[in-house]
mmCIF file of C-alpha atoms in Angstrom:
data_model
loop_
_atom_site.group_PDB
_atom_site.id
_atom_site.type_symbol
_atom_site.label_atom_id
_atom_site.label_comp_id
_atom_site.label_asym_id
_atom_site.label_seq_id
_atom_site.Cartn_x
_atom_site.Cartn_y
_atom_site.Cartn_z
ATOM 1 C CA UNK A 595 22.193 -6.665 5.105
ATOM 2 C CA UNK A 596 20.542 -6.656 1.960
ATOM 3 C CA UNK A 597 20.415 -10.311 1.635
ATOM 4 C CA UNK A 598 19.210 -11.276 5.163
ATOM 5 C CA UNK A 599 16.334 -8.593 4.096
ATOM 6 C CA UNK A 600 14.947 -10.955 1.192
ATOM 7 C CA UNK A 601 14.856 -13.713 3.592
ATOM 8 C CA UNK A 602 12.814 -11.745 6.383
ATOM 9 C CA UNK A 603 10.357 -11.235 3.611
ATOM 10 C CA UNK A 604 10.064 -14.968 3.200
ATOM 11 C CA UNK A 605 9.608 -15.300 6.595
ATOM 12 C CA UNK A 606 6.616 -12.815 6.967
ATOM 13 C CA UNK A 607 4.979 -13.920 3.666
ATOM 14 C CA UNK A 608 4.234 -17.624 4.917
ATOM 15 C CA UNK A 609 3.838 -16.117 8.330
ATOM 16 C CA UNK A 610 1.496 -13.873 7.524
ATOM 17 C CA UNK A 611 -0.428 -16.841 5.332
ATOM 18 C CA UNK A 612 -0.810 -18.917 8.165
ATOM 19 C CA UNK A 613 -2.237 -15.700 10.059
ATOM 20 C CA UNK A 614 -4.887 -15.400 7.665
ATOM 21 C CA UNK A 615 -5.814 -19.261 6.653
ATOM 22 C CA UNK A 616 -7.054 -19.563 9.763
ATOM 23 C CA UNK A 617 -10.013 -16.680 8.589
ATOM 24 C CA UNK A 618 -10.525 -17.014 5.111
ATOM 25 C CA UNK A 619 -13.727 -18.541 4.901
ATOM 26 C CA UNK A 620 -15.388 -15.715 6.655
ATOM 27 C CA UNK A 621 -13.319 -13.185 5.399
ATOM 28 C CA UNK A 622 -15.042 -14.120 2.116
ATOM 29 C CA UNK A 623 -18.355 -14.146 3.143
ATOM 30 C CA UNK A 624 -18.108 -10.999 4.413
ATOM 31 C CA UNK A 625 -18.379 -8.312 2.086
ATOM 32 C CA UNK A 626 -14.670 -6.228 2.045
ATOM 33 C CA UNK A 627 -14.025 -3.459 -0.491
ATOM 34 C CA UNK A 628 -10.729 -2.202 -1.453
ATOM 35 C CA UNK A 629 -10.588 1.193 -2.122
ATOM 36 C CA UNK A 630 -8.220 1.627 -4.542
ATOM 37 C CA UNK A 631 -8.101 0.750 -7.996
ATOM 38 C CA UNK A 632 -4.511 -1.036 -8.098
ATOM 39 C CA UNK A 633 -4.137 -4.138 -9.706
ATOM 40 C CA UNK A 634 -1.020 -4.677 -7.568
ATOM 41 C CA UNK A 635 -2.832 -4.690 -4.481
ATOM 42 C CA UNK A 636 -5.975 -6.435 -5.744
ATOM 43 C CA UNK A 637 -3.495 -8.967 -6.579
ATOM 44 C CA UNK A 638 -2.070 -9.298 -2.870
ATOM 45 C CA UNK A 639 -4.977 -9.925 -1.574
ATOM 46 C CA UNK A 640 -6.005 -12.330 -3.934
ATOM 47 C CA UNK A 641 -2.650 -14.160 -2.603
ATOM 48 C CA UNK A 642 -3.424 -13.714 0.548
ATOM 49 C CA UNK A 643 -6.663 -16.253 -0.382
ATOM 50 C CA UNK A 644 -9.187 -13.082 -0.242
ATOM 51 C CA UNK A 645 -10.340 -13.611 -3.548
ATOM 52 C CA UNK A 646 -14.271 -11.708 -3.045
ATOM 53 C CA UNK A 647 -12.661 -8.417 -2.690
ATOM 54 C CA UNK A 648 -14.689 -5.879 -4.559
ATOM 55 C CA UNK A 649 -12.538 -2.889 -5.797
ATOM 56 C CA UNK A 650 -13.875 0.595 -5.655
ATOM 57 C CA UNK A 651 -11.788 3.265 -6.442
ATOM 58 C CA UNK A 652 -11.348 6.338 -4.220
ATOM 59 C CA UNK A 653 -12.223 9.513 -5.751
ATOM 60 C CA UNK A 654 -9.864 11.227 -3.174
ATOM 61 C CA UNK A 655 -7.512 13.648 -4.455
ATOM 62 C CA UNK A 656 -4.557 13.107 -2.427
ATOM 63 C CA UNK A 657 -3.569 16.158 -1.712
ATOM 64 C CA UNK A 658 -2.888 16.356 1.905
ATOM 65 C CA UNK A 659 0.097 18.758 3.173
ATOM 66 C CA UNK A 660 2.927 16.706 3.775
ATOM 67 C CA UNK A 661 4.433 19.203 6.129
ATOM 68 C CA UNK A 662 1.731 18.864 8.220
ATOM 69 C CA UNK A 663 2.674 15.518 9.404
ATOM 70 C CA UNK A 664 5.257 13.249 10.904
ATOM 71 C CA UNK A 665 7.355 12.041 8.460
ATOM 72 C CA UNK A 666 6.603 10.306 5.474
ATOM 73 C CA UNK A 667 4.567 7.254 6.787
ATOM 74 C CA UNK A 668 2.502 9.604 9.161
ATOM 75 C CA UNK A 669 1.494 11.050 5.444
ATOM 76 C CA UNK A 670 0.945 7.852 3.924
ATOM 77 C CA UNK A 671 -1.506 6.817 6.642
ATOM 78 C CA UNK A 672 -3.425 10.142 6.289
ATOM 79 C CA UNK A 673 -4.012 9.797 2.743
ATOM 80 C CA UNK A 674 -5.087 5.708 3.207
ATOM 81 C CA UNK A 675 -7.670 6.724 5.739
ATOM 82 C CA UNK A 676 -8.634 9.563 3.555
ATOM 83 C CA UNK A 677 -8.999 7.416 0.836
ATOM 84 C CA UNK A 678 -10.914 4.692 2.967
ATOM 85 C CA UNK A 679 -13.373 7.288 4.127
ATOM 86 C CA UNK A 680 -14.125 8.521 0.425
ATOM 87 C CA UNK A 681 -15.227 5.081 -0.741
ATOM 88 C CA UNK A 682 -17.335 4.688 2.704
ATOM 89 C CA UNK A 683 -18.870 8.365 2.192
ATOM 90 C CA UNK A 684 -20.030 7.022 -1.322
ATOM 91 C CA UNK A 685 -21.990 3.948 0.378
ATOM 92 C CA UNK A 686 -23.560 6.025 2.710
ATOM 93 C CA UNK A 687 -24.919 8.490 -0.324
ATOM 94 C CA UNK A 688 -26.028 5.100 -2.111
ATOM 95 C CA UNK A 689 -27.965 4.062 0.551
ATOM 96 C CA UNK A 690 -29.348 7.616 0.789
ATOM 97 C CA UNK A 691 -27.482 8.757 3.880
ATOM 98 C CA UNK A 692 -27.944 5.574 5.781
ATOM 99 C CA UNK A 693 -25.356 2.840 6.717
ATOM 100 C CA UNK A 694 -27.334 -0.019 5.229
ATOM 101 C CA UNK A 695 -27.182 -3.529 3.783
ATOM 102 C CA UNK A 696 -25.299 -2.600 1.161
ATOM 103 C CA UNK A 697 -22.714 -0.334 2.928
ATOM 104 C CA UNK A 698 -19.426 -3.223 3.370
ATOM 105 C CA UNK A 699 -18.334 -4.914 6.582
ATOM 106 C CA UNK A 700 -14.402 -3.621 5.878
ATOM 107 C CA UNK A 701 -12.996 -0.984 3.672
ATOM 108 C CA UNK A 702 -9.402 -1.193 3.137
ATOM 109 C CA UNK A 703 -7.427 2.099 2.161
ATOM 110 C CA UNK A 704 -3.785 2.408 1.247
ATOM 111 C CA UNK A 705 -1.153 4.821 -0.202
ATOM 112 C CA UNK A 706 2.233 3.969 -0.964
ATOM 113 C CA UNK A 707 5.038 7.000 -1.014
ATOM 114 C CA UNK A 708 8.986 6.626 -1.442
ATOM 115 C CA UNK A 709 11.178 8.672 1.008
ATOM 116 C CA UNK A 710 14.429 9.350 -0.482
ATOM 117 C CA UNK A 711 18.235 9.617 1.178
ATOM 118 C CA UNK A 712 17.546 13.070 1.376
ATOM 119 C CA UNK A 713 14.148 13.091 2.944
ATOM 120 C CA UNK A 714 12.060 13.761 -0.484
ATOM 121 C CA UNK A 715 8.411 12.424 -0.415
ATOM 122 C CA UNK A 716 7.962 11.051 -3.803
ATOM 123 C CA UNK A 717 4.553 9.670 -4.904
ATOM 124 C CA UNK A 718 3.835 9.032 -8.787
ATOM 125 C CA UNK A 719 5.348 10.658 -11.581
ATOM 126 C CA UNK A 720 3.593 13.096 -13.519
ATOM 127 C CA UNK A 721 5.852 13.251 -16.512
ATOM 128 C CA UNK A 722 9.317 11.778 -17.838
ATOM 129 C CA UNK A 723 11.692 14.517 -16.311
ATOM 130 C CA UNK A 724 10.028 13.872 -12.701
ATOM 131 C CA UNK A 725 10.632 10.095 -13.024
ATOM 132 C CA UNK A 726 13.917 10.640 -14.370
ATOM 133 C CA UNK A 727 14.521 12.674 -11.533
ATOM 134 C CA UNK A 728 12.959 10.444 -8.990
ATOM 135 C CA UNK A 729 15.684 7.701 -10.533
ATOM 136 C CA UNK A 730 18.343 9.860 -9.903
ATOM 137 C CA UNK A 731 17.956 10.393 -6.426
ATOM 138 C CA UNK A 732 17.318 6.885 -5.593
ATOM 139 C CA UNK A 733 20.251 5.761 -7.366
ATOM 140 C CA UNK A 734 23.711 3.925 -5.749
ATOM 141 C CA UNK A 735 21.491 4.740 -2.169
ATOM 142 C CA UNK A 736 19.173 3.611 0.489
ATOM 143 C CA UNK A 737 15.867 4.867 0.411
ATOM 144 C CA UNK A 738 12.623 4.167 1.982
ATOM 145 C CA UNK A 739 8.814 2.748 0.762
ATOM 146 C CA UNK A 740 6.110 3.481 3.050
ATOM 147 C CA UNK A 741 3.050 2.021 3.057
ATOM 148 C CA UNK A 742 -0.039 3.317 4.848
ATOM 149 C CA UNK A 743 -3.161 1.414 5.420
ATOM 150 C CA UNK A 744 -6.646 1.675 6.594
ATOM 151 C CA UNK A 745 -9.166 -0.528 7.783
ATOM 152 C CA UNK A 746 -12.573 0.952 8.598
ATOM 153 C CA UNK A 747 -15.515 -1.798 9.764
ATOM 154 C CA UNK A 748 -18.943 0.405 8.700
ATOM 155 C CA UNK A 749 -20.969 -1.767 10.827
ATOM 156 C CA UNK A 750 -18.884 -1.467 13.913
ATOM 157 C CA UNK A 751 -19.622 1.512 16.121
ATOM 158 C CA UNK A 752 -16.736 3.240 17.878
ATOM 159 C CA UNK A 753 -16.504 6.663 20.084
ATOM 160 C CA UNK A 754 -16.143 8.243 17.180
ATOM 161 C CA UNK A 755 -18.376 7.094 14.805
ATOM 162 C CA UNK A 756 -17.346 3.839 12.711
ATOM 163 C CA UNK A 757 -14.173 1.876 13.611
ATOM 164 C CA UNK A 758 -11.675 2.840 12.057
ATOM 165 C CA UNK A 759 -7.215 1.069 12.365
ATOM 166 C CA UNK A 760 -4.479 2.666 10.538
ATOM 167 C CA UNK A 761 -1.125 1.301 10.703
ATOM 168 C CA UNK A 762 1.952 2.011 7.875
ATOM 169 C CA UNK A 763 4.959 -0.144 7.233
ATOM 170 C CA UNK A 764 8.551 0.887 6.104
ATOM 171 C CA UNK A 765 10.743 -1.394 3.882
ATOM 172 C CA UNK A 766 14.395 0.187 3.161
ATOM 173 C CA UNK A 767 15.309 -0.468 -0.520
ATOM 174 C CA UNK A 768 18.752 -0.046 -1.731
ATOM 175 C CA UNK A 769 19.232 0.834 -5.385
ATOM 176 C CA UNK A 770 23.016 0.184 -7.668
ATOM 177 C CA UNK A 771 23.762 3.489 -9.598
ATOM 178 C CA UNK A 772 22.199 4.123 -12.514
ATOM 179 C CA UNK A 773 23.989 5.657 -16.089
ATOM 180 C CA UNK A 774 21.974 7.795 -17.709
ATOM 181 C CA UNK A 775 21.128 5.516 -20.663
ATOM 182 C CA UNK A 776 19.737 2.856 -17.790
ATOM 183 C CA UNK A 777 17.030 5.943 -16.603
ATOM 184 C CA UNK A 778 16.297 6.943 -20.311
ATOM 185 C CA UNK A 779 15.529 2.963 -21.146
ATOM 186 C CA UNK A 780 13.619 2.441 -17.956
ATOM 187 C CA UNK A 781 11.838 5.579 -18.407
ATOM 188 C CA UNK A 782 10.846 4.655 -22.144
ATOM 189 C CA UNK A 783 9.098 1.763 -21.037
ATOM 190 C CA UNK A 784 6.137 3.379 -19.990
ATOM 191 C CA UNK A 785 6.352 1.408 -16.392
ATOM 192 C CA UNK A 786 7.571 4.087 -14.259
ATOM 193 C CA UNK A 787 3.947 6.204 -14.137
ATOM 194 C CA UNK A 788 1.883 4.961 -11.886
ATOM 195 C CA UNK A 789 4.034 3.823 -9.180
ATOM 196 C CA UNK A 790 5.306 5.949 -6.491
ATOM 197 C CA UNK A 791 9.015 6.716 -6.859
ATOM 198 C CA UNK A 792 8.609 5.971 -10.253
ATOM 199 C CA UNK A 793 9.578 2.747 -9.928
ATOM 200 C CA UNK A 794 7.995 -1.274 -9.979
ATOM 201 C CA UNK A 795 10.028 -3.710 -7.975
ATOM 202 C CA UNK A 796 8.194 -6.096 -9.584
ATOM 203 C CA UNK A 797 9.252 -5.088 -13.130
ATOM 204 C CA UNK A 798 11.983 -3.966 -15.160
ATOM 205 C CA UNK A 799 13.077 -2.051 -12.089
ATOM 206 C CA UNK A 800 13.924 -5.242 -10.180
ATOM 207 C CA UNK A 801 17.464 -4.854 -12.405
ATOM 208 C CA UNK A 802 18.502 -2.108 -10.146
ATOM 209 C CA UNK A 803 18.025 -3.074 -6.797
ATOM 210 C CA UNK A 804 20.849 -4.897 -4.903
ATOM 211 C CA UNK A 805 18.536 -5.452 -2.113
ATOM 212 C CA UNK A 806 15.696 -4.998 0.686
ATOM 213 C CA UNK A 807 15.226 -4.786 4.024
ATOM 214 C CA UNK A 808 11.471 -5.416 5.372
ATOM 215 C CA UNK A 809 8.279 -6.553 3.195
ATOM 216 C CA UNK A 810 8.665 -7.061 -0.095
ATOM 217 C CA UNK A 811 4.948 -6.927 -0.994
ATOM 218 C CA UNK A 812 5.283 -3.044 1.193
ATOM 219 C CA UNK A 813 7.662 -2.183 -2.046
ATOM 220 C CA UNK A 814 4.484 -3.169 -4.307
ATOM 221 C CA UNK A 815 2.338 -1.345 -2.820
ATOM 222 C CA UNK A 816 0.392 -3.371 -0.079
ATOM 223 C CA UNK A 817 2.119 -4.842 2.864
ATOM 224 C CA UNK A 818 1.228 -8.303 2.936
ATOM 225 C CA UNK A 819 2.232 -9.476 6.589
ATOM 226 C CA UNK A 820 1.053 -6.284 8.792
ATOM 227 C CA UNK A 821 -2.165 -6.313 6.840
ATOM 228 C CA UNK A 822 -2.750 -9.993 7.703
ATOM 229 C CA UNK A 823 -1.833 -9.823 11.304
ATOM 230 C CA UNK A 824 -4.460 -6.132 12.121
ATOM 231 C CA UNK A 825 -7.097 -7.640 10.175
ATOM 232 C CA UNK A 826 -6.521 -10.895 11.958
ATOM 233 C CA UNK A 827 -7.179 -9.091 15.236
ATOM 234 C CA UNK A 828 -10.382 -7.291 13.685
ATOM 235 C CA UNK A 829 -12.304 -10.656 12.798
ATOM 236 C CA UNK A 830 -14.079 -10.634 15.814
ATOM 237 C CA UNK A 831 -15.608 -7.215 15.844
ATOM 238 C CA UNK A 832 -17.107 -8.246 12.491
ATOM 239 C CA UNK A 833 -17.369 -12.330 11.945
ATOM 240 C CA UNK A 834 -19.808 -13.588 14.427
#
């Protein structure tokens, strides 16, 4: 029930603190990039006590065919690694097509997409009648935010090259239904553009949800307690 969601993400919030306390004084001597320019998930991190995180913004176009994978988080996973290997492909053509010094010990990729009732893939809006319409199919429903993340460790060799962990996490959101005038208002503010489903949990859009089930901190964009406990089980490969 909508309720019992909000208090799971409790839960997995402090949980996931505890998870990465334990690590944060190497994680910040280490030298992690996120690659993606999103203050939202900048911000996570930051809360999650990483608070060296250098952002560098993929240049990745994001235009992988959705049909071509398993469902919506299968996509959202593609396009995070994609994005992940975009930033790393830059280091490597700073350093002159070597993995040196400067290349970073993690690179963190992620890409957030709503799913709707009807199985829609929704990423950002490009204009006011695709938001508007993006609000209309979520409203007085259940829909889904996935979040796909990568992790890639540069420095750590694998089979295939460098290491490389995706992972994505689903939070069901359930939305009241929305007039018409509600869409137009929400629409007007401007806050709808560069969010996926065209919507900010963490904004004016918090008005219109009656509830959660799953991560919270998935619905903005970076899932807070999954993220903790992979890169948890990474420290090794990469803290010595």
């Amino acid at each position: 029930q909508p309720s019992h969601g909000v208090v799971v993400v409790v839960e997995r919030s402090v949980e996931s603190l505890r998870m990465i306390l334990t690590h944060v004084t190497a994680l910040n001597a280490s030298h992690i990039v996120l690659a993606s320019g999103s203050p939202r998930r900048r911000d996570i991190l930051r809360a999650l006590g990483l608070t060296d995180v250098v952002v560098r913004a993929s240049s990745f176009a994001e235009d992988l065919d959705k049909n071509a994978y398993d469902g919506a988080h299968a996509y959202a996973q593609a396009t995070a690694m994609a994005k992940a290997r975009d930033v790393y492909e830059m280091f490597v053509r700073d350093g002159g097509g070597e993995v040196g010094d400067g290349v970073p010990d993690v690179i963190i990729g992620a890409d957030t997409v709503v799913e709707s009732r009807d199985g829609a893939v929704m990423e950002k809006p490009s204009d006011e009648r695709e938001a508007k319409d993006m609000l209309r199919a979520l409203s007085n429903g259940s829909s889904k935010v996935h979040t796909g993340v990568a992790i890639l460790l540069p420095k750590v060799s694998a089979v295939t090259g460098v290491f490389e962990r995706g992972f994505s996490e689903t939070t069901t959101v359930e939305f009241a239904e929305l007039t018409e005038e509600e869409i137009d208002a929400y629409v007007a503010t401007g806050e709808p553009f560069d969010k996926a489903g065209g919507y900010g949990i963490q904004g004016q859009a918090a008005a219109f949800i009656k509830g959660i089930v799953g991560d919270y901190y998935n619905v903005m964009g970076f899932p807070m307690h999954a993220f903790s406990r992979e890169l948890s089980a990474l420290v090794p490969l990469f803290v010595k």
